[in-house]
PDB file of C-alpha atoms in Angstrom:
ATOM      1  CA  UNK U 137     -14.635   4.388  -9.829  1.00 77.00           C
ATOM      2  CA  UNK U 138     -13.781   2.734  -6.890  1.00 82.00           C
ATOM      3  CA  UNK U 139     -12.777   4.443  -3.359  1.00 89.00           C
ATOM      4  CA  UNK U 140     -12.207   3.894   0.131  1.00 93.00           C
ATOM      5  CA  UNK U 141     -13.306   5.850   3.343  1.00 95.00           C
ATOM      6  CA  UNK U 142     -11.755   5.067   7.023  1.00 96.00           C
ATOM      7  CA  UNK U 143     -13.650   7.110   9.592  1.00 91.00           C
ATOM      8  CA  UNK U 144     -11.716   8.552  12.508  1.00 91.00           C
ATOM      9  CA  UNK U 145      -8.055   9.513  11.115  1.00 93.00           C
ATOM     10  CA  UNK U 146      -6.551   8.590  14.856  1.00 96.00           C
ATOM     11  CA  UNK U 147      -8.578   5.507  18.068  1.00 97.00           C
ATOM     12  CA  UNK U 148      -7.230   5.467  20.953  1.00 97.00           C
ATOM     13  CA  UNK U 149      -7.873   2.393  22.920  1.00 97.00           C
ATOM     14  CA  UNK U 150      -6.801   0.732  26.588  1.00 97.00           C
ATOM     15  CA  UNK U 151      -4.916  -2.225  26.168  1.00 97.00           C
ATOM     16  CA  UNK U 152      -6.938  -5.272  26.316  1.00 97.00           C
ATOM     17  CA  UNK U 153     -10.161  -3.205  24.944  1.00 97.00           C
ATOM     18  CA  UNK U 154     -11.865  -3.921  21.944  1.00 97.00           C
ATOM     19  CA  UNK U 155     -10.570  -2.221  18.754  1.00 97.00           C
ATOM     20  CA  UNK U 156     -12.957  -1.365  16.221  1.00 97.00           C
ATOM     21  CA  UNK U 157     -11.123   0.482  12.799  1.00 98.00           C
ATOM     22  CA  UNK U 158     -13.616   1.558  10.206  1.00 97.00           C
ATOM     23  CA  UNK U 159     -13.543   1.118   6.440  1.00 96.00           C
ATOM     24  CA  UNK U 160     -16.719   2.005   3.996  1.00 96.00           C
ATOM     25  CA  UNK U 161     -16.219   1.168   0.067  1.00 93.00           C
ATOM     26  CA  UNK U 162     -17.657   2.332  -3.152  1.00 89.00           C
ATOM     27  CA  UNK U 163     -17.284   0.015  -6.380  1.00 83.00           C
ATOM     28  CA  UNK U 164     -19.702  -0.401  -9.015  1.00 77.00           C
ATOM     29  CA  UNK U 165     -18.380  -3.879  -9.215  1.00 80.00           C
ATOM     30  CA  UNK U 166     -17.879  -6.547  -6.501  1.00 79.00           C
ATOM     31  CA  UNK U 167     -14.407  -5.727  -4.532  1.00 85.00           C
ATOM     32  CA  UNK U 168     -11.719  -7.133  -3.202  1.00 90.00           C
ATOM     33  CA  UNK U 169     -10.615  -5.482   0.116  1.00 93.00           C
ATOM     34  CA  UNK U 170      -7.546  -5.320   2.002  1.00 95.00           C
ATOM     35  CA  UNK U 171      -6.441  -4.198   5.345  1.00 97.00           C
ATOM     36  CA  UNK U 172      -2.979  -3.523   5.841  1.00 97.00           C
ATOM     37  CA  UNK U 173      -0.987  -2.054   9.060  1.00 96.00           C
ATOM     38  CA  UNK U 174       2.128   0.170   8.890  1.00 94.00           C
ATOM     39  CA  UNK U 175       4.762   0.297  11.752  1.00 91.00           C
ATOM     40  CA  UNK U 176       6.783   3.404  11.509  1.00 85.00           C
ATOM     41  CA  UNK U 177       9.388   4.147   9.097  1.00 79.00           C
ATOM     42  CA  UNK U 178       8.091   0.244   7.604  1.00 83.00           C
ATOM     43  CA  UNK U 179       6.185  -0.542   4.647  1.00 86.00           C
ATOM     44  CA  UNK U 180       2.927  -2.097   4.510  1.00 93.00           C
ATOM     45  CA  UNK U 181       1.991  -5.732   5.887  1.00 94.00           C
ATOM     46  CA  UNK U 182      -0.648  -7.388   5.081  1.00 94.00           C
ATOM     47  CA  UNK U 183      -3.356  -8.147   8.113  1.00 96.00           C
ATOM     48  CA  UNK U 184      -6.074 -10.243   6.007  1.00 95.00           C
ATOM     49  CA  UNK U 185      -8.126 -10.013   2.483  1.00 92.00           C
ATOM     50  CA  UNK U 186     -11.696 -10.283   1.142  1.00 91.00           C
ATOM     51  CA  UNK U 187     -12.393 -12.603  -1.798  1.00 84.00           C
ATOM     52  CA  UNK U 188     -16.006 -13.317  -1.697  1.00 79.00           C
ATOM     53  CA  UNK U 189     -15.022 -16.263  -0.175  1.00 76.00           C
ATOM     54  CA  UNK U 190     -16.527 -15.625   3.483  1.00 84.00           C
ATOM     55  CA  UNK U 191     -17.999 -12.810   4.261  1.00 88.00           C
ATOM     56  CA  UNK U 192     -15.912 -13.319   8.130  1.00 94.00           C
ATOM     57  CA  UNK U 193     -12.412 -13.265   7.550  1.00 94.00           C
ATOM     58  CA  UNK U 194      -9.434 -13.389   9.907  1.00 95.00           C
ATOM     59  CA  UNK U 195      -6.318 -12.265   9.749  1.00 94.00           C
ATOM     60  CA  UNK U 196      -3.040 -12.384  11.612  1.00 94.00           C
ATOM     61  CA  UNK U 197      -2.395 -11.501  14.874  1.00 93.00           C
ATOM     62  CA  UNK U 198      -6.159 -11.886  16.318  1.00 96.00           C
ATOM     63  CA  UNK U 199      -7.755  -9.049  13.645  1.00 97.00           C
ATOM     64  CA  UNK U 200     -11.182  -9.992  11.781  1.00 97.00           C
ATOM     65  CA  UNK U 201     -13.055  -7.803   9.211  1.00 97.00           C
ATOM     66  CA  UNK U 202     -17.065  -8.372   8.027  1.00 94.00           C
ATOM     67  CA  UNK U 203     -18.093  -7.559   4.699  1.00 93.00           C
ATOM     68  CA  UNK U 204     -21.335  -6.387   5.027  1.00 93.00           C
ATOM     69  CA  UNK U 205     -22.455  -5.403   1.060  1.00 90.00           C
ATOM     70  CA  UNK U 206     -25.858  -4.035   2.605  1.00 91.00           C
ATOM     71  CA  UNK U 207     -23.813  -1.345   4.603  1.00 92.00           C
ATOM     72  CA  UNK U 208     -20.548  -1.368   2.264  1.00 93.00           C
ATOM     73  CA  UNK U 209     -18.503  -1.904   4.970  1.00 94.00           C
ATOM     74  CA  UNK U 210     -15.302  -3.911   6.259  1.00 96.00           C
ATOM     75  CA  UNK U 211     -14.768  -2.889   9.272  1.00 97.00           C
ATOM     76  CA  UNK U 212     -11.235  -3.970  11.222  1.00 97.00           C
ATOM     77  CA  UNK U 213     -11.874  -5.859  14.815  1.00 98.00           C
ATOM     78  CA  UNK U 214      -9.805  -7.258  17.371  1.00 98.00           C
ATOM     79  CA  UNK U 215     -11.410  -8.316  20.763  1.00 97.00           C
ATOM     80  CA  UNK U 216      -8.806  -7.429  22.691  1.00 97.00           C
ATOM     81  CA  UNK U 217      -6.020  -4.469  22.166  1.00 97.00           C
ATOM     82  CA  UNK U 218      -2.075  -5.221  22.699  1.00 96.00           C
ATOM     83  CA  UNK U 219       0.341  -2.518  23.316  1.00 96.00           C
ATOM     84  CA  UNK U 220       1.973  -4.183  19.881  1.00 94.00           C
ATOM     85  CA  UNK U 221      -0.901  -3.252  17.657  1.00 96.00           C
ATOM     86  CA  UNK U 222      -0.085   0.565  17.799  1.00 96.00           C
ATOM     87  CA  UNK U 223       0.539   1.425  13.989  1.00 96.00           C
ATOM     88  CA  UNK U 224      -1.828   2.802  11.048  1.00 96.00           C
ATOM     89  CA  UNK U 225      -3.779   1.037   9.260  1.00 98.00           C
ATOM     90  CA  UNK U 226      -5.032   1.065   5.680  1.00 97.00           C
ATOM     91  CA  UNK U 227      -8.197  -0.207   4.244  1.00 96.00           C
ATOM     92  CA  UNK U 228      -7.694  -0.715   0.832  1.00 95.00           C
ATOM     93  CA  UNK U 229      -9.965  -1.727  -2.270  1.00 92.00           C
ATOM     94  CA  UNK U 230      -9.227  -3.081  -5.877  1.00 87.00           C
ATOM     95  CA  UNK U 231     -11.161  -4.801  -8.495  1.00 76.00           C
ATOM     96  CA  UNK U 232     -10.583  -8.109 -10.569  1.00 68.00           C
ATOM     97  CA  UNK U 233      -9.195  -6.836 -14.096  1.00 72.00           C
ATOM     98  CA  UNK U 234      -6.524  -4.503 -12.504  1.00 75.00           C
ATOM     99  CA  UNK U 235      -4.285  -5.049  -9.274  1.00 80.00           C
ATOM    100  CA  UNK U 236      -4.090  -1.008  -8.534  1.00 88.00           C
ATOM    101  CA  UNK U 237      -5.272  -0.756  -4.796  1.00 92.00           C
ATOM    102  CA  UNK U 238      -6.718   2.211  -3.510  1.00 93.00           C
ATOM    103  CA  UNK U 239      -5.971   2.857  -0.604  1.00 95.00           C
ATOM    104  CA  UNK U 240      -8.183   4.887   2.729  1.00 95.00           C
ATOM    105  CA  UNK U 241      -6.483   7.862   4.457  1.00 95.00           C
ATOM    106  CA  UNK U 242      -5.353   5.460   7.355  1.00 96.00           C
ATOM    107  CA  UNK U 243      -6.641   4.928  10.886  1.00 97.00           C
ATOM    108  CA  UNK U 244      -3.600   5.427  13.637  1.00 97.00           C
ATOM    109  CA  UNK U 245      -4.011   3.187  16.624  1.00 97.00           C
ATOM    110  CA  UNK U 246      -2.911   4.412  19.635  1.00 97.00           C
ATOM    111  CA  UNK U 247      -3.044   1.921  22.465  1.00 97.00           C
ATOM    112  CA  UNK U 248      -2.751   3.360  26.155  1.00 96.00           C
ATOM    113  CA  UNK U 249      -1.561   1.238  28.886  1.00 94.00           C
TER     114      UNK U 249
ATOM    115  CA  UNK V  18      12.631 -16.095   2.469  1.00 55.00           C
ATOM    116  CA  UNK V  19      13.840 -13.072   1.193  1.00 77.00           C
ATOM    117  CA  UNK V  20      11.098  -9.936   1.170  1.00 92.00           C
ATOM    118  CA  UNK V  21      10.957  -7.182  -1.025  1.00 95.00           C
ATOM    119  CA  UNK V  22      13.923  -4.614  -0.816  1.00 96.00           C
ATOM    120  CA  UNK V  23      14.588  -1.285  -1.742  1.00 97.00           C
ATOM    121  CA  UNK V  24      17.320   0.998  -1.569  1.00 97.00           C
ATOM    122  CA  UNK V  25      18.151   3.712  -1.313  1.00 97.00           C
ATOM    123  CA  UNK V  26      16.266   3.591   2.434  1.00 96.00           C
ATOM    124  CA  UNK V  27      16.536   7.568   2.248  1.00 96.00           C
ATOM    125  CA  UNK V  28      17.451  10.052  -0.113  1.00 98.00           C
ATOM    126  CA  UNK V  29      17.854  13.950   0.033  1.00 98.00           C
ATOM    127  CA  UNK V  30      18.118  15.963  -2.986  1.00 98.00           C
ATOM    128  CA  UNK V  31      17.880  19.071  -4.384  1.00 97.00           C
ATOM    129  CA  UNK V  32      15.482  20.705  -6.291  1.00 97.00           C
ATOM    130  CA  UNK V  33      15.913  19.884 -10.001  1.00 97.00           C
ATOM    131  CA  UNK V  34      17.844  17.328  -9.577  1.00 98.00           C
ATOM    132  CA  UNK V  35      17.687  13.616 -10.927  1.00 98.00           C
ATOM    133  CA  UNK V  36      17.165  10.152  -8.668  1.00 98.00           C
ATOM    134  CA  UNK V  37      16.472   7.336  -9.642  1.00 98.00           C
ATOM    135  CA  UNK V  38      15.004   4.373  -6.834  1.00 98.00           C
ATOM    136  CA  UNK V  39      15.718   0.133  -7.303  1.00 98.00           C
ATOM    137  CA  UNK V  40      13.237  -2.020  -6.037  1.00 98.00           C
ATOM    138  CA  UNK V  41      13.666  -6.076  -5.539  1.00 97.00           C
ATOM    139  CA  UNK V  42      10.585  -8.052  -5.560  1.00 96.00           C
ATOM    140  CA  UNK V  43      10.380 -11.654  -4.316  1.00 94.00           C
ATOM    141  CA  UNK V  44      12.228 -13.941  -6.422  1.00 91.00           C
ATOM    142  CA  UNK V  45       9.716 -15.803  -8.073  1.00 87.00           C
ATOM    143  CA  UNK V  46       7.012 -12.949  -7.900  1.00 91.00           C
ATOM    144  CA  UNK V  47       6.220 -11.421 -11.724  1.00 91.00           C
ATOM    145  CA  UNK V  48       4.335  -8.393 -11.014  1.00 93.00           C
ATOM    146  CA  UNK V  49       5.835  -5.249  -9.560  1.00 95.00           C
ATOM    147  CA  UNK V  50       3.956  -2.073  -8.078  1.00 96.00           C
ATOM    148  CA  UNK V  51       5.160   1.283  -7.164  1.00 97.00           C
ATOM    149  CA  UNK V  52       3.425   3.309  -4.902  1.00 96.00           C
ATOM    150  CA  UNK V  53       3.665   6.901  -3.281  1.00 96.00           C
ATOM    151  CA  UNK V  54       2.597   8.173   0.052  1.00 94.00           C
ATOM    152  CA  UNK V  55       2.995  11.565   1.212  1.00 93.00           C
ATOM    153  CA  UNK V  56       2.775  12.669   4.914  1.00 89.00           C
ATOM    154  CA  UNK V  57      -1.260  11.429   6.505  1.00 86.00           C
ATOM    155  CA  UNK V  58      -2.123   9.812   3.424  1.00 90.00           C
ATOM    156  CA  UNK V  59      -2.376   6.675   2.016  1.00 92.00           C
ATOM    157  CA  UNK V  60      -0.285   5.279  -1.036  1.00 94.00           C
ATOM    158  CA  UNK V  61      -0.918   5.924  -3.950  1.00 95.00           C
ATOM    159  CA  UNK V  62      -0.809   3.833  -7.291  1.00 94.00           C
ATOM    160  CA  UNK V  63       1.860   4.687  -9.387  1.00 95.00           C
ATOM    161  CA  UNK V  64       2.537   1.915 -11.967  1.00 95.00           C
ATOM    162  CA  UNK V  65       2.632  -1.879 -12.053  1.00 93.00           C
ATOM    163  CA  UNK V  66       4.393  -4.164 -14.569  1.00 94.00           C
ATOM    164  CA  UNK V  67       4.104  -8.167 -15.013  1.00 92.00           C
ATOM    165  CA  UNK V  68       7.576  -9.308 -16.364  1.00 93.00           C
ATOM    166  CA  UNK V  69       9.180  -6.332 -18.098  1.00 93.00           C
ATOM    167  CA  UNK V  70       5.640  -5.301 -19.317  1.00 93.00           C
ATOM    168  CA  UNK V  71       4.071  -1.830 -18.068  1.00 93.00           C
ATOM    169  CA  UNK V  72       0.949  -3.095 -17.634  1.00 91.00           C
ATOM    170  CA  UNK V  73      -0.935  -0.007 -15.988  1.00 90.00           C
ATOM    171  CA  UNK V  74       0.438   3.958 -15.503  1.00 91.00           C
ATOM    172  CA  UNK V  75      -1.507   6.364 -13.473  1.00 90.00           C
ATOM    173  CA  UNK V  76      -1.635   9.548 -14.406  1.00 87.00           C
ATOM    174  CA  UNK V  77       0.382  10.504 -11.229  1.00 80.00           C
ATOM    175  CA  UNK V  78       2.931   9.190 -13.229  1.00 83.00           C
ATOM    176  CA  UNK V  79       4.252  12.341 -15.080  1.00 85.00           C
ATOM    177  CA  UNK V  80       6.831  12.823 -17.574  1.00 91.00           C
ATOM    178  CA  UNK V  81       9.327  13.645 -15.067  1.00 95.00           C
ATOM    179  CA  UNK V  82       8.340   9.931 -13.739  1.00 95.00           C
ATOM    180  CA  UNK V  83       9.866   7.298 -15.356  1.00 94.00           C
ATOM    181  CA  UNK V  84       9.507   3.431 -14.154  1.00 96.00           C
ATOM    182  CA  UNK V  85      11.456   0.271 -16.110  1.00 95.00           C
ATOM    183  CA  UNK V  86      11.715  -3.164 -15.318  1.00 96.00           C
ATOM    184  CA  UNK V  87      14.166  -4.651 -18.476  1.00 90.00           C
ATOM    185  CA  UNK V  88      14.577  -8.020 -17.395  1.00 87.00           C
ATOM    186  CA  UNK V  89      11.735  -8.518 -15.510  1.00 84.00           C
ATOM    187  CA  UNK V  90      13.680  -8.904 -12.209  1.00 90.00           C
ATOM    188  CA  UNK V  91      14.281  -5.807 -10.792  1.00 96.00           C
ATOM    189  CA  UNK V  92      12.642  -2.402 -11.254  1.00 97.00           C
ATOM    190  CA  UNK V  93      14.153   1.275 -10.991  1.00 97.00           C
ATOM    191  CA  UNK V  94      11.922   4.544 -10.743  1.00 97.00           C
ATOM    192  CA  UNK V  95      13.840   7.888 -12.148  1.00 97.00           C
ATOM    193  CA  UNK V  96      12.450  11.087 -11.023  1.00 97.00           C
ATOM    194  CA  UNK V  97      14.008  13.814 -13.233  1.00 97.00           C
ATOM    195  CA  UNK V  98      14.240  17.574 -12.259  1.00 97.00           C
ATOM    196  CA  UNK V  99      13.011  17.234  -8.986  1.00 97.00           C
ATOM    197  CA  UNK V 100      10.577  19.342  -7.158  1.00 96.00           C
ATOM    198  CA  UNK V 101       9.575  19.557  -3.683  1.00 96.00           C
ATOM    199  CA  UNK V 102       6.161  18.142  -3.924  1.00 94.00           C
ATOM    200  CA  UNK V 103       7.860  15.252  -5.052  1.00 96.00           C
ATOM    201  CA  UNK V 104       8.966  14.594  -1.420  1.00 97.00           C
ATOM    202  CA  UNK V 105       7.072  11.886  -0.257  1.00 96.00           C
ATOM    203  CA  UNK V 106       7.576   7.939   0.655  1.00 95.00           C
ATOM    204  CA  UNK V 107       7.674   5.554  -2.257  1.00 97.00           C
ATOM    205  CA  UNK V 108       6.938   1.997  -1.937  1.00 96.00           C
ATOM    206  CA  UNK V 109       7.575  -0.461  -3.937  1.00 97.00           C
ATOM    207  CA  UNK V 110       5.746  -3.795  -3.539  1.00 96.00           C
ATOM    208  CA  UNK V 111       5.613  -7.774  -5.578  1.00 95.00           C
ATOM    209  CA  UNK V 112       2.968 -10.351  -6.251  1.00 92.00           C
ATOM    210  CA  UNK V 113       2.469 -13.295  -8.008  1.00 87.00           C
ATOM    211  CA  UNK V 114       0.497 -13.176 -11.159  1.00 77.00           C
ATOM    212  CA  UNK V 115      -2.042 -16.288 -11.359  1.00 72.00           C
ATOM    213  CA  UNK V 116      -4.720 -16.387  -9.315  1.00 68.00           C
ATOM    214  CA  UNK V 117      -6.804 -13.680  -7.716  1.00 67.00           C
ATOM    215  CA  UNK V 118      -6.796 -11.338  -5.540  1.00 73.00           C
ATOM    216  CA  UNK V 119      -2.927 -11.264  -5.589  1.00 82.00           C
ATOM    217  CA  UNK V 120      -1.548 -10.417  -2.592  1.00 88.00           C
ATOM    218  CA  UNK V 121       0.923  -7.468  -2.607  1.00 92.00           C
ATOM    219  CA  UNK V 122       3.969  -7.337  -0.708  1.00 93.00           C
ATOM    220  CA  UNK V 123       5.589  -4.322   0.594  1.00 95.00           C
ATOM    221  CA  UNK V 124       9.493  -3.111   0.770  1.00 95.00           C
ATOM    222  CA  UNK V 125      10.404  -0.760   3.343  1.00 94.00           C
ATOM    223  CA  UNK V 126      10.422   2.391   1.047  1.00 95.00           C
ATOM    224  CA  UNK V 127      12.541   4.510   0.136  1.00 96.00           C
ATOM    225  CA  UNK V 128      11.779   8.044   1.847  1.00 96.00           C
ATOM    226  CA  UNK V 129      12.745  11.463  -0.519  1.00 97.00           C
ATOM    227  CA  UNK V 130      13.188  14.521   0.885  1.00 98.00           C
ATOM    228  CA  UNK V 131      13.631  17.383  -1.910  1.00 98.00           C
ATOM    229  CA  UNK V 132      14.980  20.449  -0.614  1.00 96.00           C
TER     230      UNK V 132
END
């Protein structure tokens, strides 16, 4: 079975200071991860994907995620914080044979000015 | 370029009650997801068809749930005798079939309230 974990349920942040958003994974085969954000009362939007391709990949709107396998982690970066990025945001998993994500609890970003 | 839309945006009902949800995808995309997700949580996997086919049902999905997609366009969810746990966001959300990972795309969701 395959799940996701996103430590810390609510970051709070300056603008202009790093954000770090955590994700940990658990698949007995190799995954394909998401991260998606959420502005209120939207649906979901995707901020970048992992396909084995690079283990560094970048996203819109100046986010990055590493896939570390060693640590089974994919965690969500951006060097510096905008007022803008305030929203939740889902780490999600999914194998190859089936497109059902699974989805983390979400991660609200608050940014403070 | 037209996104994935949904309607209604909100819907109240009450308890025991039938609704029933229509969901757009892209134009050219062939697979179709539905998700729910309740207050602090993520979504959750409903169903997902490619074409008309139900491809994948979770068991979620009970027999109050039903999900169609007839001509492989559009797709409507009926809830039937509606409880209040039932309250909850659902999304609905499109991808392409070839090549992998697909991508998903979300509508807006349509938000029930069941009183």
């Amino acid at each position: 079975a395959q799940s996701v974990t996103q430590l810390g349920s609510h970051v709070s942040v300056s603008e202009g200071a790093l954000v770090l958003l955590r994700c940990n994974y658990s698949s007995s085969v190799p995954p394909y991860l998401f991260w998606y954000v959420q502005y209120p009362n939207q649906g979901l939007q995707l901020l970048l994907k992992y396909t084995s391709a690079a283990t560094l990949v970048k996203g819109i709107n100046g986010f990055e995620a590493e896939f570390k396998k060693s640590e089974t982690s994919f965690h969500l970066t951006k060097p510096s914080a905008h007022m803008s990025d305030a929203a939740e945001y889902f780490c999600a998993v999914t194998r190859g044979d089936t497109d059902k994500l699974i989805f983390g609890t979400g991660t609200r970003l608050q940014v403070f000015p | 370029d037209t996104g994935v839309s949904q309607d209604p945006r909100h819907k109240i009902t009450k308890r025991g009650q039938n609704v029933t949800f229509r969901c757009d995808p892209i134009s050219e995309h062939n697979r179709l997801y539905w998700y729910r997700q309740t207050l602090g949580q993520g979504p959750e996997f409903l169903t997902y068809f490619q074409n008309e086919a139900q491809l994948e049902k979770s068991r979620l999905l009970s027999d109050r749930f039903s999900a169609e997609r007839p001509k492989g366009s559009f797709s409507t969810l009926e809830i039937q005798r509606t409880e209040q746990g039932d309250s909850a966001m659902y999304l609905c959300a499109s991808s392409l079939a070839s090549g992998g990972p697909r991508t998903q795309y979300f509508g807006p969701g349509t938000r029930l309230l069941v009183l």
